[in-house]
mmCIF file with all atom_site columns, C-alpha atoms in Angstrom:
data_model
loop_
_atom_site.group_PDB
_atom_site.id
_atom_site.type_symbol
_atom_site.label_atom_id
_atom_site.label_alt_id
_atom_site.label_comp_id
_atom_site.label_asym_id
_atom_site.label_entity_id
_atom_site.label_seq_id
_atom_site.pdbx_PDB_ins_code
_atom_site.Cartn_x
_atom_site.Cartn_y
_atom_site.Cartn_z
_atom_site.occupancy
_atom_site.B_iso_or_equiv
_atom_site.pdbx_formal_charge
_atom_site.auth_seq_id
_atom_site.auth_comp_id
_atom_site.auth_asym_id
_atom_site.auth_atom_id
_atom_site.pdbx_PDB_model_num
ATOM 1  C CA . MET A 1 1  ? -0.012  -0.018 0.282  1.00 85.00 ? 1  MET A CA 1
ATOM 2  C CA . THR A 1 2  ? 1.018   3.175  -1.090 1.00 94.00 ? 2  THR A CA 1
ATOM 3  C CA . GLN A 1 3  ? 1.929   6.540  1.012  1.00 96.00 ? 3  GLN A CA 1
ATOM 4  C CA . LYS A 1 4  ? -0.395  8.181  -0.667 1.00 95.00 ? 4  LYS A CA 1
ATOM 5  C CA . VAL A 1 5  ? -3.204  5.480  0.122  1.00 96.00 ? 5  VAL A CA 1
ATOM 6  C CA . GLN A 1 6  ? -2.283  5.228  3.346  1.00 96.00 ? 6  GLN A CA 1
ATOM 7  C CA . ASN A 1 7  ? -3.215  8.822  4.216  1.00 97.00 ? 7  ASN A CA 1
ATOM 8  C CA . ARG A 1 8  ? -6.324  8.871  1.968  1.00 97.00 ? 8  ARG A CA 1
ATOM 9  C CA . CYS A 1 9  ? -7.427  6.255  4.508  1.00 97.00 ? 9  CYS A CA 1
ATOM 10 C CA . ILE A 1 10 ? -6.151  8.256  7.629  1.00 97.00 ? 10 ILE A CA 1
ATOM 11 C CA . VAL A 1 11 ? -7.941  11.663 6.216  1.00 97.00 ? 11 VAL A CA 1
ATOM 12 C CA . LEU A 1 12 ? -11.419 9.725  5.340  1.00 98.00 ? 12 LEU A CA 1
ATOM 13 C CA . GLY A 1 13 ? -11.714 7.775  8.770  1.00 97.00 ? 13 GLY A CA 1
ATOM 14 C CA . GLU A 1 14 ? -10.818 11.479 10.650 1.00 98.00 ? 14 GLU A CA 1
ATOM 15 C CA . TYR A 1 15 ? -13.162 12.646 8.279  1.00 98.00 ? 15 TYR A CA 1
ATOM 16 C CA . ILE A 1 16 ? -16.191 10.386 9.144  1.00 98.00 ? 16 ILE A CA 1
ATOM 17 C CA . VAL A 1 17 ? -15.433 10.532 12.425 1.00 98.00 ? 17 VAL A CA 1
ATOM 18 C CA . GLU A 1 18 ? -14.971 14.333 12.843 1.00 98.00 ? 18 GLU A CA 1
ATOM 19 C CA . ASN A 1 19 ? -18.883 15.109 10.609 1.00 97.00 ? 19 ASN A CA 1
ATOM 20 C CA . LYS A 1 20 ? -20.205 11.348 11.640 1.00 96.00 ? 20 LYS A CA 1
ATOM 21 C CA . ALA A 1 21 ? -20.496 11.611 8.071  1.00 96.00 ? 21 ALA A CA 1
ATOM 22 C CA . THR A 1 22 ? -22.250 8.838  5.771  1.00 95.00 ? 22 THR A CA 1
ATOM 23 C CA . VAL A 1 23 ? -19.991 6.873  3.210  1.00 96.00 ? 23 VAL A CA 1
ATOM 24 C CA . ARG A 1 24 ? -21.633 8.790  0.163  1.00 95.00 ? 24 ARG A CA 1
ATOM 25 C CA . LYS A 1 25 ? -21.046 12.357 1.628  1.00 96.00 ? 25 LYS A CA 1
ATOM 26 C CA . THR A 1 26 ? -17.538 11.424 2.628  1.00 97.00 ? 26 THR A CA 1
ATOM 27 C CA . ALA A 1 27 ? -17.127 10.366 -1.020 1.00 98.00 ? 27 ALA A CA 1
ATOM 28 C CA . HIS A 1 28 ? -18.737 13.102 -2.636 1.00 98.00 ? 28 HIS A CA 1
ATOM 29 C CA . VAL A 1 29 ? -16.809 16.011 -0.462 1.00 97.00 ? 29 VAL A CA 1
ATOM 30 C CA . PHE A 1 30 ? -13.731 14.155 -1.817 1.00 97.00 ? 30 PHE A CA 1
ATOM 31 C CA . GLY A 1 31 ? -14.404 13.680 -5.325 1.00 97.00 ? 31 GLY A CA 1
ATOM 32 C CA . ILE A 1 32 ? -13.884 9.957  -5.177 1.00 97.00 ? 32 ILE A CA 1
ATOM 33 C CA . SER A 1 33 ? -16.282 6.883  -4.875 1.00 98.00 ? 33 SER A CA 1
ATOM 34 C CA . LYS A 1 34 ? -18.332 5.496  -2.289 1.00 97.00 ? 34 LYS A CA 1
ATOM 35 C CA . SER A 1 35 ? -16.536 1.850  -2.938 1.00 97.00 ? 35 SER A CA 1
ATOM 36 C CA . THR A 1 36 ? -12.779 3.371  -2.330 1.00 97.00 ? 36 THR A CA 1
ATOM 37 C CA . VAL A 1 37 ? -14.176 5.533  0.604  1.00 98.00 ? 37 VAL A CA 1
ATOM 38 C CA . HIS A 1 38 ? -15.517 1.900  1.925  1.00 97.00 ? 38 HIS A CA 1
ATOM 39 C CA . ILE A 1 39 ? -12.891 -0.342 1.383  1.00 97.00 ? 39 ILE A CA 1
ATOM 40 C CA . ASP A 1 40 ? -10.306 2.334  3.316  1.00 97.00 ? 40 ASP A CA 1
ATOM 41 C CA . VAL A 1 41 ? -12.019 3.164  6.094  1.00 96.00 ? 41 VAL A CA 1
ATOM 42 C CA . THR A 1 42 ? -13.124 -0.664 6.410  1.00 95.00 ? 42 THR A CA 1
ATOM 43 C CA . LYS A 1 43 ? -10.261 -2.325 5.662  1.00 96.00 ? 43 LYS A CA 1
ATOM 44 C CA . ARG A 1 44 ? -6.818  -0.482 4.995  1.00 97.00 ? 44 ARG A CA 1
ATOM 45 C CA . LEU A 1 45 ? -7.364  1.782  7.352  1.00 96.00 ? 45 LEU A CA 1
ATOM 46 C CA . SER A 1 46 ? -7.556  -1.156 10.585 1.00 95.00 ? 46 SER A CA 1
ATOM 47 C CA . GLN A 1 47 ? -3.803  -2.334 9.405  1.00 95.00 ? 47 GLN A CA 1
ATOM 48 C CA . ILE A 1 48 ? -3.127  1.927  9.280  1.00 95.00 ? 48 ILE A CA 1
ATOM 49 C CA . ALA A 1 49 ? -4.696  2.865  12.631 1.00 96.00 ? 49 ALA A CA 1
ATOM 50 C CA . PRO A 1 50 ? -6.818  0.347  14.253 1.00 96.00 ? 50 PRO A CA 1
ATOM 51 C CA . ASN A 1 51 ? -8.106  2.760  17.285 1.00 97.00 ? 51 ASN A CA 1
ATOM 52 C CA . LEU A 1 52 ? -9.243  5.101  13.931 1.00 97.00 ? 52 LEU A CA 1
ATOM 53 C CA . ALA A 1 53 ? -10.463 2.603  12.790 1.00 97.00 ? 53 ALA A CA 1
ATOM 54 C CA . SER A 1 54 ? -12.818 1.706  15.524 1.00 97.00 ? 54 SER A CA 1
ATOM 55 C CA . SER A 1 55 ? -14.172 4.777  15.762 1.00 97.00 ? 55 SER A CA 1
ATOM 56 C CA . VAL A 1 56 ? -15.623 4.865  11.762 1.00 97.00 ? 56 VAL A CA 1
ATOM 57 C CA . ALA A 1 57 ? -16.634 1.634  12.117 1.00 97.00 ? 57 ALA A CA 1
ATOM 58 C CA . ASP A 1 58 ? -18.723 2.832  15.428 1.00 97.00 ? 58 ASP A CA 1
ATOM 59 C CA . VAL A 1 59 ? -20.106 5.934  13.290 1.00 97.00 ? 59 VAL A CA 1
ATOM 60 C CA . LEU A 1 60 ? -20.548 3.603  10.323 1.00 96.00 ? 60 LEU A CA 1
ATOM 61 C CA . LYS A 1 61 ? -22.969 1.249  12.539 1.00 95.00 ? 61 LYS A CA 1
ATOM 62 C CA . GLU A 1 62 ? -25.037 4.425  13.737 1.00 95.00 ? 62 GLU A CA 1
ATOM 63 C CA . ASN A 1 63 ? -25.778 5.533  10.379 1.00 91.00 ? 63 ASN A CA 1
ATOM 64 C CA . LYS A 1 64 ? -26.404 1.864  9.531  1.00 91.00 ? 64 LYS A CA 1
ATOM 65 C CA . ALA A 1 65 ? -28.665 1.911  12.288 1.00 91.00 ? 65 ALA A CA 1
ATOM 66 C CA . ASN A 1 66 ? -30.948 5.387  11.460 1.00 86.00 ? 66 ASN A CA 1
ATOM 67 C CA . ARG A 1 67 ? -30.526 4.378  7.573  1.00 82.00 ? 67 ARG A CA 1
ATOM 68 C CA . HIS A 1 68 ? -34.166 3.893  7.373  1.00 85.00 ? 68 HIS A CA 1
ATOM 69 C CA . ILE A 1 69 ? -34.827 7.204  8.970  1.00 86.00 ? 69 ILE A CA 1
ATOM 70 C CA . ARG A 1 70 ? -32.982 9.179  6.526  1.00 81.00 ? 70 ARG A CA 1
ATOM 71 C CA . GLY A 1 71 ? -34.875 7.360  3.913  1.00 85.00 ? 71 GLY A CA 1
ATOM 72 C CA . GLY A 1 72 ? -38.626 7.595  5.075  1.00 88.00 ? 72 GLY A CA 1
ATOM 73 C CA . GLN A 1 73 ? -37.874 11.494 5.674  1.00 88.00 ? 73 GLN A CA 1
ATOM 74 C CA . ALA A 1 74 ? -36.325 11.894 2.254  1.00 87.00 ? 74 ALA A CA 1
ATOM 75 C CA . THR A 1 75 ? -39.615 10.615 0.794  1.00 92.00 ? 75 THR A CA 1
ATOM 76 C CA . LYS A 1 76 ? -41.375 12.303 2.603  1.00 91.00 ? 76 LYS A CA 1
ATOM 77 C CA . TYR A 1 77 ? -40.128 16.045 1.483  1.00 89.00 ? 77 TYR A CA 1
ATOM 78 C CA . LYS A 1 78 ? -40.482 14.740 -1.863 1.00 92.00 ? 78 LYS A CA 1
ATOM 79 C CA . TYR A 1 79 ? -44.277 14.317 -1.856 1.00 91.00 ? 79 TYR A CA 1
ATOM 80 C CA . LEU A 1 80 ? -44.478 17.092 0.040  1.00 89.00 ? 80 LEU A CA 1
ATOM 81 C CA . GLU A 1 81 ? -42.845 18.940 -2.505 1.00 91.00 ? 81 GLU A CA 1
ATOM 82 C CA . LEU A 1 82 ? -44.495 16.848 -5.121 1.00 88.00 ? 82 LEU A CA 1
ATOM 83 C CA . LYS A 1 83 ? -47.782 18.529 -3.247 1.00 86.00 ? 83 LYS A CA 1
ATOM 84 C CA . LYS A 1 84 ? -46.998 22.035 -4.198 1.00 86.00 ? 84 LYS A CA 1
ATOM 85 C CA . ALA A 1 85 ? -45.584 21.943 -7.113 1.00 88.00 ? 85 ALA A CA 1
ATOM 86 C CA . LYS A 1 86 ? -49.578 20.555 -8.243 1.00 84.00 ? 86 LYS A CA 1
ATOM 87 C CA . ASP A 1 87 ? -51.246 23.398 -5.483 1.00 76.00 ? 87 ASP A CA 1
#
């Protein structure tokens, strides 16, 4: 693993922990794919910085637990906007 990849893993992990960000949001902010973020913070980071990887895992677990709530809110707002457009 190159030094550049290792640094990217650490930066991504720190961003997720500091902002309680999702993989999708992190990928958007850094302009890389969700797959790259996920591999970096789950597999590679555990080899580089195990303590940071543990903190990231906690945030990702929390995000996964709340995923259905965010999806429901998005659907609610979508239909509210469609209703406003009709009226």
